[in-house]
Short mmCIF file of C-alpha atoms and ligand atoms in Angstrom, two decimals:
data_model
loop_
_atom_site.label_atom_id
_atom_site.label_comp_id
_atom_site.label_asym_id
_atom_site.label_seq_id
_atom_site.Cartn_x
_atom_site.Cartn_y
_atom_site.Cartn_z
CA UNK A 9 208.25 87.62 54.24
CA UNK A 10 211.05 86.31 56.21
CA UNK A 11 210.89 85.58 60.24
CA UNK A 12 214.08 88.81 60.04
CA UNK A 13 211.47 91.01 58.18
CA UNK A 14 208.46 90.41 59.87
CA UNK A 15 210.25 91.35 63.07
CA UNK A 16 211.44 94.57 61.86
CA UNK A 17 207.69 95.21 60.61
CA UNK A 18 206.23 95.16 64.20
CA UNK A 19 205.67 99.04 64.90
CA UNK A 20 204.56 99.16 68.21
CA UNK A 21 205.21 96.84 71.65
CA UNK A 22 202.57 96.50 74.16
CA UNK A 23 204.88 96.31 77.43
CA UNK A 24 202.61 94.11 80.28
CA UNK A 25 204.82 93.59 83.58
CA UNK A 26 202.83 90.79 85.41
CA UNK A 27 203.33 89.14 88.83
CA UNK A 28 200.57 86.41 89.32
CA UNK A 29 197.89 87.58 86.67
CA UNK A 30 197.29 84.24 85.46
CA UNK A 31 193.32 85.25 85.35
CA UNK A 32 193.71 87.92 83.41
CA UNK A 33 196.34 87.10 80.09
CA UNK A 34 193.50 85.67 77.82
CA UNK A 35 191.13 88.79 78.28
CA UNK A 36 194.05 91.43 77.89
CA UNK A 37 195.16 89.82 74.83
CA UNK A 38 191.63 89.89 73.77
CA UNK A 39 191.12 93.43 74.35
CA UNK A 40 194.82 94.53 73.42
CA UNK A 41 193.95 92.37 69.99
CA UNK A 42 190.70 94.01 69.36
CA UNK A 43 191.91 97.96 70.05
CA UNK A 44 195.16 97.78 68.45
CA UNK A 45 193.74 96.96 64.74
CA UNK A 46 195.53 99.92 63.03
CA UNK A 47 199.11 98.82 63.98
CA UNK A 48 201.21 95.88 63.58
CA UNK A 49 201.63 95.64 67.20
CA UNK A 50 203.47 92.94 69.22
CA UNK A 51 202.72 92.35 73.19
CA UNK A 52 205.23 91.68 75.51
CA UNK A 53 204.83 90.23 78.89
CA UNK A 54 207.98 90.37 81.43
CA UNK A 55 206.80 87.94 84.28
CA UNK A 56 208.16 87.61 87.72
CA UNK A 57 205.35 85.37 88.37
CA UNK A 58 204.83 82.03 91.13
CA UNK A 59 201.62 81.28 89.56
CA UNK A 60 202.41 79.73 86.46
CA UNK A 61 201.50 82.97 84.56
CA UNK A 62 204.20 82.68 81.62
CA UNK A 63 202.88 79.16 80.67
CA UNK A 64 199.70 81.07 80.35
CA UNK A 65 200.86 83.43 78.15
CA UNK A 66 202.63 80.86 76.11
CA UNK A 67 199.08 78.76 76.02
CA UNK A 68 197.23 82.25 74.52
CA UNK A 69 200.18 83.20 72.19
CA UNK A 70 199.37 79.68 70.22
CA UNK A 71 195.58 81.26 68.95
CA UNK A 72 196.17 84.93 68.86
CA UNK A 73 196.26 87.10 65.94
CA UNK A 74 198.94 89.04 67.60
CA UNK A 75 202.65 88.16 68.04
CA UNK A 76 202.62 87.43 71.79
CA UNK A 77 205.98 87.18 73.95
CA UNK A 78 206.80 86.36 77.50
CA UNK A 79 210.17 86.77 79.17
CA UNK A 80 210.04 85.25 82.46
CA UNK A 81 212.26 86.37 85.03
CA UNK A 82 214.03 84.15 87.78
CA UNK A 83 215.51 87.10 89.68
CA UNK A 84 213.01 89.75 89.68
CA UNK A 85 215.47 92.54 89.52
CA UNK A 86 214.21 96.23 90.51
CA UNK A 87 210.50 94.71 90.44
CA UNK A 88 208.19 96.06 88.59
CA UNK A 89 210.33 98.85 87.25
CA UNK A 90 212.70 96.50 86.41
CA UNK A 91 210.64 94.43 84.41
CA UNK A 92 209.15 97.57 82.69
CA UNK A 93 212.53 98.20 81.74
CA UNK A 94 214.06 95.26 80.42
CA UNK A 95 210.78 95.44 78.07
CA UNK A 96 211.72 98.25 76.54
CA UNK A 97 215.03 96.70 75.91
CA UNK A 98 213.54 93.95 74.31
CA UNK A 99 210.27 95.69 72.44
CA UNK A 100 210.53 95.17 68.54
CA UNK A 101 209.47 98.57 68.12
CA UNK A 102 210.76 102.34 69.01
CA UNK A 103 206.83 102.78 70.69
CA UNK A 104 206.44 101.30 73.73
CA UNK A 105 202.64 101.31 75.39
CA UNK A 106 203.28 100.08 78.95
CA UNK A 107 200.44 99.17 80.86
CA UNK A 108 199.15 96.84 83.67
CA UNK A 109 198.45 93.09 83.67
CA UNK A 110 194.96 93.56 84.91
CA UNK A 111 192.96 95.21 83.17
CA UNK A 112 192.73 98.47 85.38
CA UNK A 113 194.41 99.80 82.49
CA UNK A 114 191.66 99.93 79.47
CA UNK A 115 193.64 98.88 76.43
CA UNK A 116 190.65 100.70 74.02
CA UNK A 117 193.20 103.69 75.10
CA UNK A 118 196.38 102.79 73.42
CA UNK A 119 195.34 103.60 69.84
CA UNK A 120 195.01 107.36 71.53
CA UNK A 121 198.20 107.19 73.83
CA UNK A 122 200.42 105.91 70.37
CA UNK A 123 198.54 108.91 67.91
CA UNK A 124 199.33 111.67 70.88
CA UNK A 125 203.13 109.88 70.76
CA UNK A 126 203.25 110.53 67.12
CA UNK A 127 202.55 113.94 66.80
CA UNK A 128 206.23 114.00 67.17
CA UNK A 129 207.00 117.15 69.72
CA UNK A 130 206.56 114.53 72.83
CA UNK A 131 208.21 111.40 73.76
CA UNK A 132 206.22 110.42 77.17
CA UNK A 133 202.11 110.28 76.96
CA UNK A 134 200.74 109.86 80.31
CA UNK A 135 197.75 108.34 80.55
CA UNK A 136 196.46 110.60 83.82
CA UNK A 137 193.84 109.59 86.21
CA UNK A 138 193.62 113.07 87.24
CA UNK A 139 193.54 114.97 83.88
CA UNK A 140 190.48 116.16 82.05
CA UNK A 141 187.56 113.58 82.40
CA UNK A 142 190.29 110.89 84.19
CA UNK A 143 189.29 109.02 87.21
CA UNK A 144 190.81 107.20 89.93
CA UNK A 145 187.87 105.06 91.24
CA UNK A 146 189.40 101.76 90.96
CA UNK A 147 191.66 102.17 93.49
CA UNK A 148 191.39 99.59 95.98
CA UNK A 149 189.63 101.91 99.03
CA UNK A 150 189.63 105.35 100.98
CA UNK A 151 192.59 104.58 102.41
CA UNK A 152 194.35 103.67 98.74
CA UNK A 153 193.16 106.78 97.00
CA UNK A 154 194.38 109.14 99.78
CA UNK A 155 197.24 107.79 99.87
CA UNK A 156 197.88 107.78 96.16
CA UNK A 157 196.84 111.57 96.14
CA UNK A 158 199.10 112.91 98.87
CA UNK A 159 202.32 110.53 97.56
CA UNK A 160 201.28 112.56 94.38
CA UNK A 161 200.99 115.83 95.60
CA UNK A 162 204.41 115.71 97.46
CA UNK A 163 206.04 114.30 94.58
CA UNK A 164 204.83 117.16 92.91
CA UNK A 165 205.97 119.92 95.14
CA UNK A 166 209.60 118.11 94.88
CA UNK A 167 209.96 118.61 91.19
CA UNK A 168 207.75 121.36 90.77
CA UNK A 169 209.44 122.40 87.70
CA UNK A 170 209.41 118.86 85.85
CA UNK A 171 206.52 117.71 87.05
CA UNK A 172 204.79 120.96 86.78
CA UNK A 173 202.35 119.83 83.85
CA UNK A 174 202.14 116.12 84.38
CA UNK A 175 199.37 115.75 86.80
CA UNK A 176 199.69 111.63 87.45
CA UNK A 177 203.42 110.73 87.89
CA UNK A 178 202.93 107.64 89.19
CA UNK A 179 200.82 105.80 86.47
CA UNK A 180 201.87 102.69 85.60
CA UNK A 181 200.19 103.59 81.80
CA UNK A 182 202.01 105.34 79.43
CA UNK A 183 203.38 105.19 76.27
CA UNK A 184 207.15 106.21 75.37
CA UNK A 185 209.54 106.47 72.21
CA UNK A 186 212.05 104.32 72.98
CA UNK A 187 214.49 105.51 70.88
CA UNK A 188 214.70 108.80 72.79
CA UNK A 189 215.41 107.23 76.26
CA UNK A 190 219.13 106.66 77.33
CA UNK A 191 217.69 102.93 79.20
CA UNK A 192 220.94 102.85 80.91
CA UNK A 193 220.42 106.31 82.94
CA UNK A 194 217.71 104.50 84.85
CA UNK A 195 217.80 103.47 88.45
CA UNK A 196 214.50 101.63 88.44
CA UNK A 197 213.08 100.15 91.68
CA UNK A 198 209.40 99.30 92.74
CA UNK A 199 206.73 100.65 91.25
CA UNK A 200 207.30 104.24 90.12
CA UNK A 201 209.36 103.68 86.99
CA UNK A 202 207.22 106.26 85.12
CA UNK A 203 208.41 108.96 87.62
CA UNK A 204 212.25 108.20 87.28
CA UNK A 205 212.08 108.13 83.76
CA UNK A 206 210.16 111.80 83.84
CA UNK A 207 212.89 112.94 86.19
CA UNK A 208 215.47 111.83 85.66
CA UNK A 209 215.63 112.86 81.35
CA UNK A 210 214.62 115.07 79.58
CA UNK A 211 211.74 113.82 77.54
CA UNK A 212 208.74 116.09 76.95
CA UNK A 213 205.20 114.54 78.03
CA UNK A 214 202.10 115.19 77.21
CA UNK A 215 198.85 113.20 79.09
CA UNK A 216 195.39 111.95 78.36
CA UNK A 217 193.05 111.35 80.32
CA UNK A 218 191.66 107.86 81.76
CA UNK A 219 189.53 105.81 83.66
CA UNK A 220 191.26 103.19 86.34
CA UNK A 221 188.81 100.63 86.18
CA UNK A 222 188.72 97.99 88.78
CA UNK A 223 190.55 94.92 88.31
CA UNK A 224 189.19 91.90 86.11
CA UNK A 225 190.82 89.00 88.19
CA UNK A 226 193.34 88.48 90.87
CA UNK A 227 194.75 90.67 93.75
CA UNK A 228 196.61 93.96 94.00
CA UNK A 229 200.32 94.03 94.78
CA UNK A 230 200.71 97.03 96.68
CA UNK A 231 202.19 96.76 99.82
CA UNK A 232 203.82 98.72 102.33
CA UNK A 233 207.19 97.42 101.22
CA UNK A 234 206.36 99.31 97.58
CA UNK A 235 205.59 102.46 99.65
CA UNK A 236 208.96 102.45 101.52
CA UNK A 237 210.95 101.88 97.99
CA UNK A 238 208.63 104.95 96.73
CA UNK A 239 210.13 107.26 99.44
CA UNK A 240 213.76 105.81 98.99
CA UNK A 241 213.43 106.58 95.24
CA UNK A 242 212.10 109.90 95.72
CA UNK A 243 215.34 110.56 98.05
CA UNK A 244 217.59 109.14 95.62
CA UNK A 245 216.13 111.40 92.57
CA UNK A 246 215.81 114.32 94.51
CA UNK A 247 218.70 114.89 96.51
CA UNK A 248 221.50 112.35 94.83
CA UNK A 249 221.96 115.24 92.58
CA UNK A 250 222.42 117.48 95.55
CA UNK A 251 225.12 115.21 96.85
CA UNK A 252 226.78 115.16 93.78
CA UNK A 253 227.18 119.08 93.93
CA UNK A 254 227.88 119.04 97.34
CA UNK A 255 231.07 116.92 96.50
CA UNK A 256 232.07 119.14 93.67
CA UNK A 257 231.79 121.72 96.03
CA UNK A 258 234.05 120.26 98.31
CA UNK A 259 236.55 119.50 95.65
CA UNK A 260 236.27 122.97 94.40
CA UNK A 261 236.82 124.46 98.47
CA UNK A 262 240.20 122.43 98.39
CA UNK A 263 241.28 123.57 94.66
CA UNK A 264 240.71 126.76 96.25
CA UNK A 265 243.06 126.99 99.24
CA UNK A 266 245.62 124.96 96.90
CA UNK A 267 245.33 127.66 94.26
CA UNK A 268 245.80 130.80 96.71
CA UNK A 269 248.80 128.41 98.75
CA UNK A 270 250.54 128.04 95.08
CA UNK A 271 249.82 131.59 94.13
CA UNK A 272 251.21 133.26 97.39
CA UNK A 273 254.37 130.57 96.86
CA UNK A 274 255.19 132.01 93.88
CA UNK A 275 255.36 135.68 95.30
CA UNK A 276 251.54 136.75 94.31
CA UNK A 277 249.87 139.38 96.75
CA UNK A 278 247.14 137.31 98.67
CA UNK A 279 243.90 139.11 98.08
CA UNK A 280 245.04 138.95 94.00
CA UNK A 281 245.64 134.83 95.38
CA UNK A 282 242.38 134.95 96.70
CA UNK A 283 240.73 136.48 93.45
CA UNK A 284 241.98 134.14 90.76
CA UNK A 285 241.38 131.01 93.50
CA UNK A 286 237.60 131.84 93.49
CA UNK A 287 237.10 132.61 90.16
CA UNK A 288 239.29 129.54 88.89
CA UNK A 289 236.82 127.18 91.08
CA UNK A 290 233.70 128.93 89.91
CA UNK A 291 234.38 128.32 86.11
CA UNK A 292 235.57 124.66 87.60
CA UNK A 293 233.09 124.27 89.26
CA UNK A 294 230.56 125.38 86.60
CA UNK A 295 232.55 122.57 83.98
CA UNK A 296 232.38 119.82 86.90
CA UNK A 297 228.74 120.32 88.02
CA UNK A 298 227.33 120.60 83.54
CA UNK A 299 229.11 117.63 82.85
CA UNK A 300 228.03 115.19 86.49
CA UNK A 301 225.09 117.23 87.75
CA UNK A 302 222.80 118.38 85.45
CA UNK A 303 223.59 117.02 82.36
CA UNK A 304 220.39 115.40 81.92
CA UNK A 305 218.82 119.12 82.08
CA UNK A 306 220.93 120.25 79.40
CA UNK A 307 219.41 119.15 76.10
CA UNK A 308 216.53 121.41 77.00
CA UNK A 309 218.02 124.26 79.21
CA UNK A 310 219.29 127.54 77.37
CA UNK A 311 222.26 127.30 75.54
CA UNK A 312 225.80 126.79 77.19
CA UNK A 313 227.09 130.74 77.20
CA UNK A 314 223.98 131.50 79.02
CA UNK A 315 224.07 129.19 81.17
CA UNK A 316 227.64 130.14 81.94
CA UNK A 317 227.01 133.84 82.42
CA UNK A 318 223.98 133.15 85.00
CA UNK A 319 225.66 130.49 86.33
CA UNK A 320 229.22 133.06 86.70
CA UNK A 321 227.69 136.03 88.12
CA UNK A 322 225.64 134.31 90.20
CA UNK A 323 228.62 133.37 92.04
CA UNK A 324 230.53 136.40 92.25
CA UNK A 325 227.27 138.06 93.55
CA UNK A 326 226.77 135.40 95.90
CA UNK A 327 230.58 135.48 96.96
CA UNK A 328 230.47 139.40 97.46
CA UNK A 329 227.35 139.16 99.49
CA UNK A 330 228.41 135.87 101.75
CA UNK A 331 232.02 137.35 103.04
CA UNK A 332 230.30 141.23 104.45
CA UNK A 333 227.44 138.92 105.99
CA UNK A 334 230.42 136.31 107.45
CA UNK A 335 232.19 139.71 108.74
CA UNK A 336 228.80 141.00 110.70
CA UNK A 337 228.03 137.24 112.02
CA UNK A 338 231.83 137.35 113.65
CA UNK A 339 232.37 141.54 114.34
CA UNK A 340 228.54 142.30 115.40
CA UNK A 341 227.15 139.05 116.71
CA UNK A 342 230.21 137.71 117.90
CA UNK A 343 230.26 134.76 116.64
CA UNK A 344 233.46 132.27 116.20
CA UNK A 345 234.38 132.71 112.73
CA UNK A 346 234.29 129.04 111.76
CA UNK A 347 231.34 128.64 113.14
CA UNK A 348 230.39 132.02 111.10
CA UNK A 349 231.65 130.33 107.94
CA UNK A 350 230.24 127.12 108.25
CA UNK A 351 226.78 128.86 108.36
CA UNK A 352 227.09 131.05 105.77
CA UNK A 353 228.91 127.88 103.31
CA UNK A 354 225.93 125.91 104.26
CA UNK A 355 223.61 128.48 103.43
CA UNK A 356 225.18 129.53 99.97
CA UNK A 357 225.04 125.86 99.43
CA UNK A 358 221.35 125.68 99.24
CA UNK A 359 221.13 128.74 97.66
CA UNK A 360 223.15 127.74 95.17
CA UNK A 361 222.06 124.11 94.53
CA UNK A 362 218.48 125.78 94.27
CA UNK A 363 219.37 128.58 91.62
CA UNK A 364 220.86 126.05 89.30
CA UNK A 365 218.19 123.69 89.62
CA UNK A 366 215.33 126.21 89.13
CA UNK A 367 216.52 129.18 87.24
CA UNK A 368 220.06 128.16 84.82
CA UNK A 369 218.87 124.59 84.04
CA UNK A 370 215.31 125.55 83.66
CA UNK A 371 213.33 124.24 80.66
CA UNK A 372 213.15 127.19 77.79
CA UNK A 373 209.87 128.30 77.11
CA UNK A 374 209.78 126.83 74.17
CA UNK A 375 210.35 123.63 76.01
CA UNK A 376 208.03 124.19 78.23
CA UNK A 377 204.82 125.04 76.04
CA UNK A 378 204.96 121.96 74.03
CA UNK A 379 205.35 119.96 76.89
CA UNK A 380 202.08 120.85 78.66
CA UNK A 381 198.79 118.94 78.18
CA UNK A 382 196.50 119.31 75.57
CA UNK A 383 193.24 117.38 75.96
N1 LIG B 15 207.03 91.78 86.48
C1 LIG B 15 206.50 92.26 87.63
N2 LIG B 15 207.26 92.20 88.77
N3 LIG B 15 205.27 92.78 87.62
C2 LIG B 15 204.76 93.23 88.79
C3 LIG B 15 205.46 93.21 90.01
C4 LIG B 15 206.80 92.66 89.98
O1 LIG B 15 207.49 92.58 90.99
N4 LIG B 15 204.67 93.74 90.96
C5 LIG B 15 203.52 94.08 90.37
N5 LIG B 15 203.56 93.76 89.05
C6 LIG B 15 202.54 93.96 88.02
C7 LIG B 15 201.17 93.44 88.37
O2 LIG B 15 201.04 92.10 87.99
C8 LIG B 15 200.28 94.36 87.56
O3 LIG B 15 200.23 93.95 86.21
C9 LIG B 15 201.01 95.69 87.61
O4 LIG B 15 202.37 95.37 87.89
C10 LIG B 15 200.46 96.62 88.69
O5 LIG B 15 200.38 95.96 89.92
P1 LIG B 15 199.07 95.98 90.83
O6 LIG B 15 199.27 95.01 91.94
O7 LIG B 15 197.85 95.84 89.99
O8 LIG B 15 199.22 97.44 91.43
P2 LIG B 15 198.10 98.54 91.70
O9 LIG B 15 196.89 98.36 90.85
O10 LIG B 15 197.88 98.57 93.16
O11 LIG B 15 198.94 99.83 91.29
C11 LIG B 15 198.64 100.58 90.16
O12 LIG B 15 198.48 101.91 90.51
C12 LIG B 15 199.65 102.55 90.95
C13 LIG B 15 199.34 103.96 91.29
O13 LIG B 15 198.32 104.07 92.20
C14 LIG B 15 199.73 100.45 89.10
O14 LIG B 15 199.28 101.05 87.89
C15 LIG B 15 201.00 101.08 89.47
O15 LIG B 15 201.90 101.07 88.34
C16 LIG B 15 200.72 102.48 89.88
O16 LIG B 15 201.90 103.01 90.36
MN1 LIG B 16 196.31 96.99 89.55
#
């Protein structure tokens, strides 16, 4: 077989991200080695290390039985995300096992993680520490584990619905099809590249469970500077979308005085001005917020039409309730009117942003089923 063929023939890529794991190459390729025996697997080590850990890897690649890589990194770009991700740009093969460099992460799981993967109707297995028989007990101390289960627990509550089966978001163990993830969507940064990829597309997951084990050698790298990124990210992925809309929503507010300006220019009544403005920036707005907003809900939300005619009447209820309610605010409460409209606009914003995230991009049921956890 030629070096071209025997590349192609690798069918699955062990992803290990490693800062300073020197200790712990030789028994991870040992262990990786002995559990992967049904596959023609390949491991892959992107290494931001100071500690001489790629020269390692190079010195255990000479005797294993395994095709062993390392890519070292000089600028450690988006961290340990980043390095996750740049292996999955340069795996071998469509299925990816990621997994950490110290052993916390029993490799005897993978051959489970990759047969889950290949079932075919999910393209993210978790491997959960709070699924099923999972458990969390290596984590450093108290302190660690409550931490780890409240950043979990609010992560949950902010994408309840696409997070609402996956019970450990932020496990750095998983396995992925490659070939189903769009690598350049990604924003990656610090440590919770598992939870951007989950929220960001949409790839169904399934989980299995697993024991965090304590670590075989060397010293953890989480820091308070990882927990800051963590809450940055989860800003970023939860409301950049909502400052997307809100821009299209702006856009659409001047489109609308434009259109009724235009309209009344040309001799049109103005409430019949008014009409086609708002209804012209609804379907615009509609188009604008499919195609920048959610299109990464799309693939598994209901079909375009339906979307549209939630999406459409939504509006025109919403418009039809907001200007009576503006008219009490200023005639009953005596309000100033732009302060009247300001609340109200600010108001149906939310309102809005929150329909279309929860009810006409919501996952089908279909969708939804097969992505839950079977274990
Ligand atoms: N390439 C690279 N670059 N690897 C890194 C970096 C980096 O900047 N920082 C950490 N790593 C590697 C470590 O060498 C290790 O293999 C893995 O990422 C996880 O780092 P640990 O220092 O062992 O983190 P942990 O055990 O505290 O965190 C684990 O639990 C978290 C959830 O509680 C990991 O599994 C995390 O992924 C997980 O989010
Ligand atoms: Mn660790």
């Amino acid at each position: 077989m030629t070096a071209g063929e025997e590349e192609r023939a690798v069918d699955l890529t062990v992803i290990v991200p490693t800062f300073n794991e020197a200790g712990n190459v030789e028994e991870l390729v040992r262990r990786v080695t002995a559990s992967v025996g049904a596959h023609r697997a390949e491991i892959l080590f992107v290494d931001d290390s100071s500690d001489g850990t790629e020269l390692e890897v190079a010195r255990v690649a000479l005797t294993a039985m395994l095709p062993v890589r390392v890519i070292h990194r000089d600028v450690p770009e988006g961290g340990l995300g980043g390095a996750v991700l740049l292996g999955m740009r340069e795996a071998r093969a469509d299925t990816c096992v990621v997994m950490d460099g110290d052993l916390q992460h029993p490799p005897e799981k993978i051959p489970e993680i990759v047969e889950r993967l290949h079932q075919g109707d999910v393209q993210i297995v978790v491997a959960s520490r709070y699924v099923g028989s999972g458990t969390s007990a290596g984590l450093a101390d108290a302190t660690r584990r409550m931490i780890s289960r409240g950043s979990n627990l609010v992560t949950r509550a902010m994408f309840p619905v696409r997070l609402r089966r996956v019970t450990d978001p932020m496990t750095g163990f998983f396995g992925i099809d490659r070939s189903r993830l769009d690598l350049e969507t990604l924003r990656p940064r610090g440590f919770k590249i598992l939870l951007e990829i989950i929220v960001r597309t949409p790839l169904r997951v399934a989980e299995v469970p697993f024991d965090f084990a304590d670590r075989f050698a060397g010293a953890s790298k989480a820091s308070l500077r990882q927990g800051v990124w963590f809450l940055q990210q989860l800003t970023m992925l939860r409301f950049g979308k909502m400052s997307a809309y809100a821009l299209i929503g702006a856009v659409g507010a001047v489109a609308n005085v434009a259109i009724v300006w235009a309209l009344t220019a040309l001799g049109m009544g103005y409430l019949w001005a008014a009409i086609v403005a708002a209804e012209v920036t609804i379907v615009g707005n509609f188009l604008l917020a499919e195609h920048f907003v959610f299109r990464d809900l799309r693939g598994q939300a209901r079909a375009f039409w339906r979307r549209f005619a939630i999406s459409f009447t939504f509006n025109n209820v919403e418009s039809a309730v907001r200007i009576p309610i503006m008219a009490v605010m200023v005639e009953r409460l005596g309000m100033a009117s732009p302060v009247a409209t300001a609340i109200t606009l600010a108001v149906a914003f939310l309102v809005r942003f929150t329909f279309h995230s929860l009810v006409v991009y919501a996952p089908r049921n279909d969708v939804r089923e097969t992505r839950s956890v079977r274990t």
